[in-house]
Amino acid sequence: MIAGVRPNWGLVTVGVLGLALLIGLPIFLDLFGLLQVTLYAIFGILALSLAFIWGYGGILCFGHSAFFGLGAYTYAVAVINIGESTGALLLAMLLPAVLAAALGYFMFYARISDIYVGVITLTLTLIFYNCINSTAGPAYHIGDALLGGFNGMPNVPSLNIPFLPDETLEPLGMFLLCGALLLIVYFALHGLLVTRFGRVLVAIRENEQRVEFLGYDARLHKLVAFSIGGALAGLAGCLYVAWGNYVSPPVFSVVQSAQMIIWLMVGGVGTLLGPVIGAVAISWLTVKIGTQQVVNASVVLGAVLLVFVLLVPRGVAPMVTERFVPWLLSLRRAAVARREIAQGGKA
Amino acid sequence: MDLAIIVAIDFVYAIATLALISLGLAIVFGMMRIINLAHGEFMVMGSYSAAVAVHHGVNIWLAILVVAPVAVGIIGVILERLIVRNLYGRMVETMLATWGLSLFVVGVLTMIFGDITEGVPTPLPGIRIGAYQTSGYSLFVIALSVATLFGVYVILRSSRLGLLARGTMQNAEMAAALGTDTSRIYAVTFAFGAALAGLAGGVLAPVSGVFPTLGGSYIGRAFITVISGGAAPLAGTASASILFGVINQIATFLTNPVYGEVALLLTAIVLIRILPQGITGRYLRGSL
């Protein structure tokens, strides 16, 4: 161990567990299960992108599905036109990043308040949804790719091994790729947060004015963070389309944005692991709700969001680390104390 | 000449609908600094109240002008007590909670009414202007929108309740120190905003039809109008509605309604860069 660097046992545990899941899940799961877990990994990346910009950058992005959907559609259009997925994947990250930078310029350099940022990003995704919904018919195409309007775009090619268009990824390869990317993004964001940039970003979240008095450009830091988040959301969108070979306007929907917010609220804003767990849990829940007819998914999602905002505003992860772990420790201490008393009584 | 009148009516109608769908949101935002993300669903509940009332034989004018706002106003009182009251001063949490509420309401409406469009009959016939025909109901919406703005102005300006509300808006602590029950003022304001949303939903129900996710087609425009208008609810709504109504109509004429909305958003983003506090943050300061 390098002198002065203290091992972070939490991160080590996550890494070991993550690798174990990456190797173990394909052995134990059938094809359906594997596809499902791949989707969870993709949503995990999406959750991380929002966790980074909201939880650490303090940027209230209520319309994150705009970047997710833009990445998804960019990949679909590009891969159909190029016939090969490497460039399409890069474009699917680049375009959302550029959109985020452009939007960020207008929002952060005007120094508008959090509420306005939330409302503008939400409006952005609303309008994306309406736009793409109205592109049905042969008149709307980009190159060879028909946009399809509310019907969506079917038969989008899967990812292939870079520059080998015929070597497409099978479900196993796709799972390994998405799982590995999830781990890489998780650790890369952790790494980014301990750099100077990351520290300043968190400081801006805590007190923007004070950071500016210290000579840092808060607007630029937020802009860069927002672009990184946009690129990661675009990556998730690209993987999502490559996974399902299909994309349709609901990737832009407000419900999609709300789901991401719910992942964070459930998992805990200001953590990276919490949102990933939140994403897996809520996605699993929505799949379960979809299998029955009694309750509508919106009702459950809305109720979950309401309950968490009102009763567990900081999410599950901080509750576990701040309440549950100390409680377990106190139980152990109490048990030790009881044993000591009992032994003392015998002696 | 006739065409010019028709086009003018279209422009004024676009402005009037914008003002109508934004006013409730603007009142709540201006008075309480809360952005109610469930505003669209409040409108839809108004539309459904009117639709259900009409289907049960209630006179259509009564359904639109009385049943819709009263029903949603009552719902607003209940929700303020259950949810919003617990989150005063925490703006982000309030937005998240109202967002949860919005999903919840959409889900409940879908479960009750199903994912189909209910119709509400248009109570006014078309009007001929020379060689053209226009909807008489459009003219009614314009008149109602003007009347509503004027009514709200009179209430805020001249009534005792309006005085207390303005005082609370300017300095809540001072108002409380002088004996005003500010939490009651907030409750009344929220219910009033909800009732205005219900009225807008009821009035627009014959134009749009009624379905559970209808709110999504209003809120984008309402949000843009309110944040661009700024803190003064009436002057902000009026000025932003005029600006965006004109832009929306021009873009719609040149292309189609979807790009009209895109033009709105782009204008709003540029506007917010120039005037971060909204139109009334720089001009018409201190107005209502």
XYZ file of C-alpha atoms in Angstrom:
635
model
C 0.000 0.000 0.000
C 1.296 3.453 -0.882
C 2.254 5.424 2.168
C -0.426 7.881 3.218
C -3.177 6.197 1.213
C -5.641 4.488 3.482
C -7.462 1.525 1.912
C -11.167 2.242 1.575
C -12.663 -1.075 2.667
C -16.105 -0.109 1.430
C -14.798 0.379 -2.109
C -12.750 -2.824 -1.943
C -15.847 -4.752 -0.872
C -17.880 -3.279 -3.731
C -15.107 -4.174 -6.187
C -14.809 -7.757 -4.986
C -18.582 -8.252 -4.867
C -18.956 -6.660 -8.287
C -16.356 -8.906 -9.879
C -17.879 -11.935 -8.181
C -21.314 -11.038 -9.599
C -19.810 -10.383 -13.031
C -18.294 -13.883 -13.119
C -20.922 -15.684 -11.074
C -24.213 -14.445 -12.533
C -23.729 -15.922 -16.049
C -23.100 -19.322 -14.440
C -26.199 -19.313 -12.255
C -28.740 -17.436 -14.383
C -30.688 -18.665 -17.391
C -30.884 -16.543 -20.554
C -33.930 -14.562 -19.406
C -32.356 -13.798 -16.070
C -29.136 -12.753 -17.735
C -30.960 -10.340 -20.063
C -32.794 -8.891 -17.082
C -29.584 -8.384 -15.106
C -27.960 -6.751 -18.137
C -30.780 -4.209 -18.158
C -30.247 -3.554 -14.440
C -26.553 -2.908 -15.126
C -27.472 -0.410 -17.874
C -29.882 1.363 -15.533
C -27.122 1.290 -12.929
C -24.892 3.320 -15.260
C -27.784 5.713 -15.862
C -28.323 6.046 -12.107
C -24.611 6.774 -11.615
C -24.691 9.563 -14.181
C -27.519 11.312 -12.353
C -26.025 10.487 -8.943
C -22.866 12.268 -10.038
C -24.442 15.487 -11.266
C -27.222 15.744 -8.703
C -25.707 14.079 -5.654
C -22.217 15.554 -6.023
C -22.591 18.466 -8.432
C -25.800 19.696 -6.824
C -27.323 20.170 -10.291
C -31.033 19.533 -10.092
C -31.533 17.720 -13.397
C -35.190 16.707 -13.593
C -35.006 15.829 -17.272
C -32.164 13.368 -17.359
C -34.075 11.177 -19.774
C -33.385 13.860 -22.414
C -29.738 12.766 -22.461
C -30.603 9.089 -22.099
C -33.058 9.288 -24.979
C -30.752 11.382 -27.147
C -27.994 8.783 -26.672
C -30.451 6.033 -27.517
C -31.704 7.672 -30.709
C -28.203 8.787 -31.733
C -26.943 5.239 -31.483
C -29.910 3.878 -33.424
C -29.586 6.410 -36.233
C -25.794 6.218 -36.407
C -25.489 2.448 -36.328
C -28.050 2.059 -39.100
C -26.217 4.595 -41.247
C -22.645 3.534 -40.469
C -23.341 -0.199 -40.260
C -20.845 -0.559 -37.443
C -21.292 0.223 -33.760
C -17.979 1.702 -32.559
C -18.479 5.157 -34.025
C -22.167 5.033 -33.169
C -21.365 4.417 -29.496
C -18.943 7.319 -29.383
C -21.461 9.598 -31.097
C -24.124 8.496 -28.617
C -21.914 9.820 -25.821
C -20.701 12.900 -27.664
C -24.055 14.343 -28.700
C -25.665 14.302 -25.220
C -22.451 15.759 -23.802
C -22.612 18.618 -26.304
C -26.299 19.186 -25.567
C -25.550 19.233 -21.845
C -22.708 21.700 -22.372
C -24.881 24.005 -24.484
C -27.785 23.883 -22.054
C -25.391 24.190 -19.126
C -23.904 27.342 -20.621
C -27.291 29.035 -20.673
C -28.301 27.791 -17.235
C -25.132 28.032 -15.157
C -23.717 31.192 -16.692
C -27.027 32.926 -15.997
C -26.649 31.691 -12.388
C -30.280 30.682 -12.234
C -31.557 28.946 -9.124
C -31.898 25.191 -8.645
C -35.638 25.317 -9.166
C -35.249 26.905 -12.581
C -32.651 24.304 -13.569
C -35.090 21.574 -12.585
C -37.963 23.125 -14.487
C -35.931 23.839 -17.641
C -34.448 20.343 -17.834
C -37.890 18.846 -17.258
C -39.330 21.012 -20.031
C -36.484 19.945 -22.313
C -37.410 16.308 -22.010
C -41.133 17.059 -22.427
C -40.429 18.780 -25.716
C -38.015 16.101 -26.933
C -40.793 13.601 -26.296
C -43.369 15.612 -28.257
C -40.914 16.189 -31.108
C -39.837 12.601 -31.593
C -43.431 11.435 -31.176
C -44.446 13.507 -34.176
C -41.875 12.037 -36.569
C -44.021 9.180 -37.854
C -44.017 8.639 -41.598
C -41.461 8.271 -44.374
C -40.768 12.019 -44.494
C -38.815 11.869 -41.260
C -35.524 10.086 -41.752
C -31.862 10.740 -41.084
C -29.839 9.028 -43.806
C -31.130 5.467 -44.027
C -32.744 5.559 -40.611
C -36.506 6.147 -40.365
C -37.362 7.817 -37.058
C -40.751 6.118 -36.896
C -42.484 8.560 -34.529
C -44.550 6.891 -31.836
C -43.904 3.476 -33.440
C -40.240 3.710 -32.577
C -37.335 2.216 -34.489
C -37.243 -1.588 -34.634
C -34.353 -3.834 -35.692
C -31.551 -1.622 -34.431
C -28.301 -3.643 -34.738
C -26.564 -4.840 -31.565
C -23.093 -3.763 -30.552
C -20.255 -5.490 -32.346
C -16.601 -6.000 -31.522
C -14.903 -2.726 -32.547
C -14.471 -2.472 -36.325
C -15.737 -6.012 -36.964
C -19.386 -5.431 -38.004
C -20.127 -9.153 -38.264
C -18.939 -10.054 -34.760
C -22.030 -8.912 -32.807
C -22.207 -9.378 -29.058
C -24.337 -12.263 -27.839
C -26.306 -11.848 -24.562
C -23.375 -13.154 -22.516
C -20.933 -10.717 -24.093
C -23.443 -7.903 -23.671
C -23.830 -8.738 -19.970
C -20.079 -8.821 -19.422
C -19.697 -5.506 -21.261
C -22.487 -3.720 -19.368
C -21.432 -5.156 -16.013
C -17.809 -4.217 -16.603
C -18.815 -0.724 -17.750
C -20.928 -0.306 -14.626
C -17.957 -1.173 -12.427
C -15.602 1.021 -14.471
C -17.976 4.013 -14.309
C -18.491 3.478 -10.579
C -14.787 3.450 -9.794
C -13.940 6.152 -12.309
C -16.477 8.496 -10.693
C -15.063 7.672 -7.264
C -11.622 8.445 -8.655
C -12.850 11.675 -10.207
C -14.380 12.799 -6.920
C -11.037 12.679 -5.084
C -9.282 14.784 -7.715
C -9.076 18.540 -7.361
C -11.982 18.878 -9.793
C -14.159 16.541 -7.757
C -13.364 18.275 -4.485
C -14.225 21.682 -5.924
C -17.449 20.256 -7.358
C -18.576 18.966 -3.964
C -17.578 22.274 -2.406
C -19.786 24.076 -4.942
C -22.686 21.862 -3.938
C -22.132 22.862 -0.314
C -21.652 26.600 -0.875
C -21.286 27.998 -4.349
C -20.614 31.564 -3.285
C -17.822 30.663 -0.903
C -16.095 28.581 -3.587
C -16.225 31.518 -5.971
C -14.728 33.797 -3.329
C -11.838 31.324 -3.153
C -11.215 31.930 -6.835
C -12.738 28.869 -8.496
C -15.075 29.187 -11.454
C -18.181 27.414 -10.176
C -20.006 27.828 -13.482
C -17.305 26.031 -15.470
C -17.048 23.197 -12.950
C -20.799 22.646 -13.074
C -20.764 22.806 -16.867
C -18.063 20.122 -17.114
C -19.785 17.922 -14.541
C -23.094 18.291 -16.386
C -21.435 17.264 -19.671
C -19.873 14.208 -18.059
C -23.274 13.251 -16.686
C -24.814 13.807 -20.129
C -22.200 11.601 -21.798
C -22.726 8.796 -19.276
C -26.501 8.999 -19.686
C -25.941 8.825 -23.449
C -23.787 5.725 -22.960
C -26.585 4.127 -20.967
C -29.074 5.054 -23.695
C -26.844 3.514 -26.348
C -26.452 0.286 -24.359
C -30.204 0.220 -23.748
C -30.967 0.296 -27.483
C -28.231 -2.202 -28.313
C -29.675 -4.457 -25.597
C -33.278 -4.366 -26.809
C -32.620 -3.661 -30.536
C -35.515 -1.206 -30.293
C -36.054 2.402 -29.316
C -39.277 4.403 -28.999
C -40.286 7.851 -27.679
C -40.963 6.739 -24.056
C -37.178 6.859 -23.475
C -37.737 10.628 -23.377
C -40.847 10.509 -21.215
C -41.303 12.348 -17.955
C -42.013 9.005 -16.284
C -38.552 7.826 -17.333
C -37.026 10.953 -15.757
C -39.128 10.465 -12.651
C -37.911 6.885 -12.329
C -34.303 8.071 -12.240
C -35.172 10.620 -9.565
C -36.872 7.833 -7.609
C -33.790 5.590 -7.895
C -31.771 8.358 -6.287
C -34.342 9.241 -3.653
C -34.662 5.595 -2.658
C -30.950 4.839 -2.780
C -29.768 8.105 -1.305
C -28.710 11.348 -2.986
C -25.031 12.001 -2.352
C -23.901 8.402 -2.652
C -22.902 6.396 -5.713
C -23.764 2.886 -4.581
C -27.214 3.793 -3.251
C -28.641 4.946 -6.607
C -27.389 1.786 -8.342
C -29.157 -0.345 -5.751
C -32.192 1.923 -6.036
C -32.186 1.456 -9.815
C -32.084 -2.334 -9.522
C -34.764 -2.420 -6.819
C -37.195 -0.058 -8.564
C -36.679 -1.680 -11.984
C -37.363 -5.075 -10.426
C -40.460 -3.613 -8.771
C -41.811 -2.123 -12.023
C -41.342 -5.457 -13.792
C -43.287 -7.139 -10.968
C -46.069 -4.531 -11.170
C -46.234 -5.051 -14.917
C -47.190 -8.697 -14.414
C -50.473 -7.862 -12.666
C -53.462 -5.716 -13.563
C -54.722 -4.412 -10.217
C -52.398 -1.508 -9.532
C -51.005 0.904 -12.082
C -47.202 1.355 -12.100
C -47.526 5.147 -11.938
C -49.498 4.914 -8.694
C -46.784 2.841 -7.049
C -43.903 4.985 -8.349
C -45.653 8.189 -7.302
C -46.415 6.776 -3.871
C -42.813 5.606 -3.435
C -41.515 9.069 -4.333
C -43.984 10.776 -1.993
C -43.211 8.463 0.905
C -39.471 8.860 0.512
C -39.589 12.655 0.200
C -41.820 12.960 3.254
C -40.466 10.198 5.488
C -36.987 9.097 4.313
C -35.696 12.235 2.586
C -32.085 11.109 2.558
C -32.678 7.687 1.069
C -31.840 4.187 2.201
C -28.031 4.183 1.866
C -27.345 6.992 4.370
C -29.893 5.388 6.678
C -27.987 2.117 6.541
C -24.586 3.669 7.147
C -25.738 6.155 9.781
C -28.506 4.334 11.621
C -28.445 0.616 10.884
C -24.691 0.014 11.149
C -24.333 1.908 14.459
C -27.417 0.041 15.696
C -25.809 -3.316 14.811
C -22.608 -2.201 16.508
C -24.522 -1.131 19.599
C -26.269 -4.523 19.648
C -22.897 -6.209 19.581
C -21.587 -3.960 22.300
C -24.669 -4.683 24.363
C -24.207 -8.429 23.812
C -20.561 -8.205 24.836
C -21.550 -6.210 27.882
C -24.217 -8.768 28.812
C -21.725 -11.591 28.439
C -19.272 -9.759 30.664
C -21.946 -9.226 33.289
C -22.959 -12.870 33.083
C -19.352 -14.019 33.422
C -18.854 -11.552 36.254
C -21.900 -13.086 38.006
C -20.489 -16.605 37.728
C -17.065 -15.659 39.042
C -59.500 41.804 -43.943
C -61.533 38.826 -42.759
C -58.383 36.712 -42.819
C -56.586 39.323 -40.727
C -59.342 39.121 -38.100
C -59.127 35.333 -38.052
C -55.342 35.422 -37.672
C -55.626 38.055 -34.939
C -58.120 35.874 -33.084
C -55.701 32.946 -33.346
C -52.901 35.007 -31.839
C -55.022 36.337 -29.005
C -56.385 32.841 -28.363
C -52.844 31.444 -28.069
C -51.963 34.184 -25.586
C -55.185 33.671 -23.624
C -54.725 29.892 -23.272
C -51.131 30.371 -22.147
C -52.252 32.843 -19.505
C -55.087 30.577 -18.413
C -52.958 27.437 -17.995
C -50.132 29.331 -16.278
C -52.013 31.565 -13.852
C -52.605 28.983 -11.103
C -48.983 27.874 -11.256
C -47.786 31.488 -11.248
C -49.893 32.424 -8.203
C -48.507 29.523 -6.170
C -44.949 30.196 -7.368
C -45.109 33.943 -6.855
C -46.713 33.777 -3.424
C -45.102 30.666 -1.974
C -41.970 30.105 -4.091
C -43.230 26.618 -4.853
C -43.216 25.101 -8.313
C -46.105 22.686 -8.324
C -45.056 19.889 -10.673
C -48.535 18.397 -10.307
C -50.063 21.520 -11.879
C -50.847 19.652 -15.105
C -52.628 16.947 -13.130
C -54.612 19.566 -11.210
C -55.815 20.783 -14.598
C -56.668 17.252 -15.704
C -58.637 16.704 -12.507
C -60.553 19.853 -13.414
C -61.207 18.472 -16.888
C -62.444 15.173 -15.476
C -64.640 16.911 -12.897
C -66.272 18.866 -15.701
C -66.594 15.789 -17.922
C -68.132 13.650 -15.170
C -70.518 16.453 -14.197
C -71.655 16.878 -17.818
C -72.190 13.130 -18.183
C -74.403 13.281 -15.087
C -76.593 15.911 -16.658
C -75.141 19.030 -15.073
C -75.378 22.129 -17.243
C -72.128 22.482 -19.199
C -71.473 26.070 -18.109
C -71.993 25.108 -14.495
C -69.658 22.115 -14.932
C -66.879 24.159 -16.506
C -67.096 27.341 -14.459
C -68.153 26.060 -11.034
C -67.735 22.300 -10.606
C -64.190 22.092 -12.011
C -62.573 24.885 -9.954
C -64.454 24.029 -6.756
C -63.601 20.320 -6.960
C -59.913 20.933 -7.624
C -59.811 23.702 -5.017
C -61.066 21.232 -2.391
C -58.498 18.666 -3.532
C -55.887 21.431 -3.247
C -56.863 22.135 0.371
C -56.535 18.465 1.261
C -53.191 18.003 -0.507
C -51.774 21.177 1.015
C -52.547 19.830 4.465
C -51.281 16.311 3.768
C -48.163 17.015 1.740
C -47.127 20.582 0.942
C -47.459 21.906 4.491
C -44.786 19.509 5.730
C -42.257 20.842 3.243
C -42.516 24.644 3.482
C -39.168 26.321 2.931
C -37.716 23.209 1.293
C -38.278 23.995 -2.340
C -36.521 21.018 -3.891
C -38.359 18.546 -1.681
C -41.637 20.266 -2.494
C -40.974 19.848 -6.198
C -40.119 16.179 -5.735
C -43.207 15.566 -3.626
C -45.500 17.253 -6.135
C -43.832 15.229 -8.875
C -44.649 12.061 -6.961
C -48.166 13.377 -6.575
C -48.388 13.979 -10.320
C -47.416 10.366 -11.124
C -49.811 9.126 -8.480
C -52.730 11.134 -9.868
C -52.037 10.022 -13.453
C -52.018 6.417 -12.243
C -55.238 6.791 -10.265
C -57.023 8.532 -13.155
C -55.895 5.741 -15.503
C -57.218 3.134 -13.084
C -60.589 4.891 -12.731
C -61.271 6.117 -16.270
C -58.994 3.925 -18.384
C -56.621 5.039 -21.079
C -59.316 6.477 -23.349
C -60.315 9.979 -24.369
C -63.567 11.314 -22.922
C -65.325 13.994 -24.904
C -66.941 17.146 -23.557
C -69.281 18.888 -26.000
C -68.418 22.397 -27.150
C -71.230 24.611 -25.865
C -70.939 27.402 -28.449
C -71.500 27.236 -32.223
C -69.019 28.530 -34.776
C -69.124 32.166 -35.843
C -68.887 33.338 -39.422
C -66.535 36.190 -40.209
C -66.922 37.039 -43.872
C -65.836 34.010 -45.883
C -64.277 32.304 -42.870
C -65.544 30.556 -39.808
C -64.069 30.639 -36.342
C -64.960 28.852 -33.137
C -67.225 30.834 -30.851
C -65.713 28.956 -27.956
C -62.283 30.480 -28.714
C -63.794 33.900 -28.164
C -65.275 32.691 -24.882
C -61.859 31.355 -23.752
C -60.288 34.722 -24.563
C -62.974 36.617 -22.646
C -62.738 34.259 -19.695
C -58.968 34.517 -19.578
C -59.114 38.314 -19.468
C -61.859 38.185 -16.835
C -59.863 35.766 -14.700
C -56.724 37.901 -14.796
C -58.798 40.948 -13.921
C -60.617 39.087 -11.149
C -57.383 37.911 -9.569
C -56.028 41.447 -9.792
C -59.061 42.839 -8.001
C -58.895 40.181 -5.298
C -55.189 40.757 -4.647
C -55.478 44.513 -4.849
C -58.700 45.301 -3.050
C -59.750 42.531 -0.706
C -58.502 42.096 2.841
C -57.391 38.573 2.017
C -55.406 39.904 -0.935
C -53.738 42.451 1.300
C -52.714 39.783 3.799
C -51.521 37.537 0.969
C -49.380 40.293 -0.515
C -47.975 41.103 2.896
C -47.115 37.467 3.494
C -45.540 37.275 0.057
C -43.304 40.269 0.728
C -42.215 39.376 4.229
C -43.733 36.324 5.861
C -42.040 36.809 9.220
C -43.148 40.394 9.535
C -46.680 39.458 8.524
C -46.697 36.725 11.161
C -45.351 39.143 13.765
C -48.243 41.489 12.984
C -50.726 38.758 13.733
C -51.379 37.219 10.320
C -51.878 33.477 10.326
C -49.377 32.903 7.512
C -49.860 29.156 7.296
C -53.539 29.778 6.693
C -52.689 32.336 4.010
C -50.447 29.745 2.351
C -53.202 27.139 2.513
C -55.717 29.528 0.945
C -53.199 30.580 -1.719
C -52.434 26.983 -2.659
C -56.123 26.124 -2.845
C -56.740 29.247 -4.929
C -53.958 28.244 -7.342
C -55.414 24.737 -7.525
C -58.879 26.137 -8.236
C -57.477 28.271 -11.060
C -55.793 25.165 -12.494
C -59.103 23.326 -12.224
C -60.878 26.180 -13.990
C -58.317 26.105 -16.810
C -58.705 22.335 -17.110
C -62.478 22.609 -17.177
C -62.530 25.401 -19.736
C -60.094 23.661 -22.064
C -61.751 20.232 -21.745
C -64.101 20.759 -24.743
C -61.126 21.810 -26.881
C -58.669 19.092 -25.937
C -60.754 16.100 -24.930
C -59.951 14.479 -21.581
C -57.457 11.664 -20.974
C -55.223 10.811 -17.978
C -51.895 11.982 -19.432
C -53.357 15.228 -20.780
C -51.397 17.219 -18.175
C -48.127 16.529 -19.961
C -49.243 18.544 -22.961
C -49.886 21.641 -20.827
C -47.145 21.748 -18.231
C -44.211 22.398 -20.565
C -45.795 25.624 -21.771
C -46.975 26.562 -18.285
C -43.506 26.084 -16.765
C -41.865 28.142 -19.501
C -44.376 30.952 -19.061
C -44.039 31.049 -15.285
C -40.244 30.945 -14.994
C -39.832 33.453 -17.806
C -42.445 35.712 -16.265
C -40.653 35.847 -12.949
C -41.869 36.409 -9.440
C -44.784 38.787 -10.017
C -47.677 36.430 -10.734
C -49.993 38.676 -12.717
C -47.619 40.946 -14.604
C -45.295 38.009 -15.214
C -48.014 35.754 -16.561
C -49.439 38.491 -18.757
C -46.122 39.638 -20.231
C -44.699 36.141 -20.739
C -47.993 34.912 -22.232
C -47.987 37.713 -24.767
C -44.354 37.080 -25.717
C -44.646 33.313 -25.967
C -48.134 33.298 -27.443
C -46.881 35.386 -30.359
C -43.712 33.318 -30.818
C -45.650 30.055 -30.578
C -48.184 31.193 -33.175
C -45.546 32.425 -35.622
C -43.545 29.200 -35.333
C -46.737 27.148 -35.627
C -47.787 29.002 -38.762
C -44.382 28.506 -40.354
C -43.978 24.833 -39.406
C -46.251 22.816 -37.106
C -47.411 22.948 -33.461
C -44.577 20.706 -32.246
C -41.906 23.069 -33.520
C -43.947 25.886 -32.027
C -43.177 24.351 -28.633
C -39.509 23.936 -29.541
C -39.362 27.632 -30.426
C -40.908 28.391 -27.023
C -38.287 26.391 -25.174
C -35.365 27.866 -27.112
C -36.668 31.400 -26.548
C -37.140 30.681 -22.855
C -33.590 29.324 -22.484
C -32.081 32.369 -24.201
C -34.373 34.686 -22.245
C -33.371 33.153 -18.938
C -29.708 33.716 -19.860
C -30.392 37.422 -20.375
C -32.977 37.873 -17.603
C -32.251 35.232 -14.940
C -34.969 36.653 -12.684
C -37.565 36.533 -15.435
C -39.217 39.434 -17.211
C -40.648 40.962 -14.042
C -37.256 40.665 -12.338
C -36.042 43.518 -14.546
C -39.123 45.288 -15.899
C -42.415 46.073 -14.169
C -40.730 45.607 -10.804
C -42.935 45.709 -7.765
C -46.050 44.982 -9.779
C -48.439 42.228 -8.868
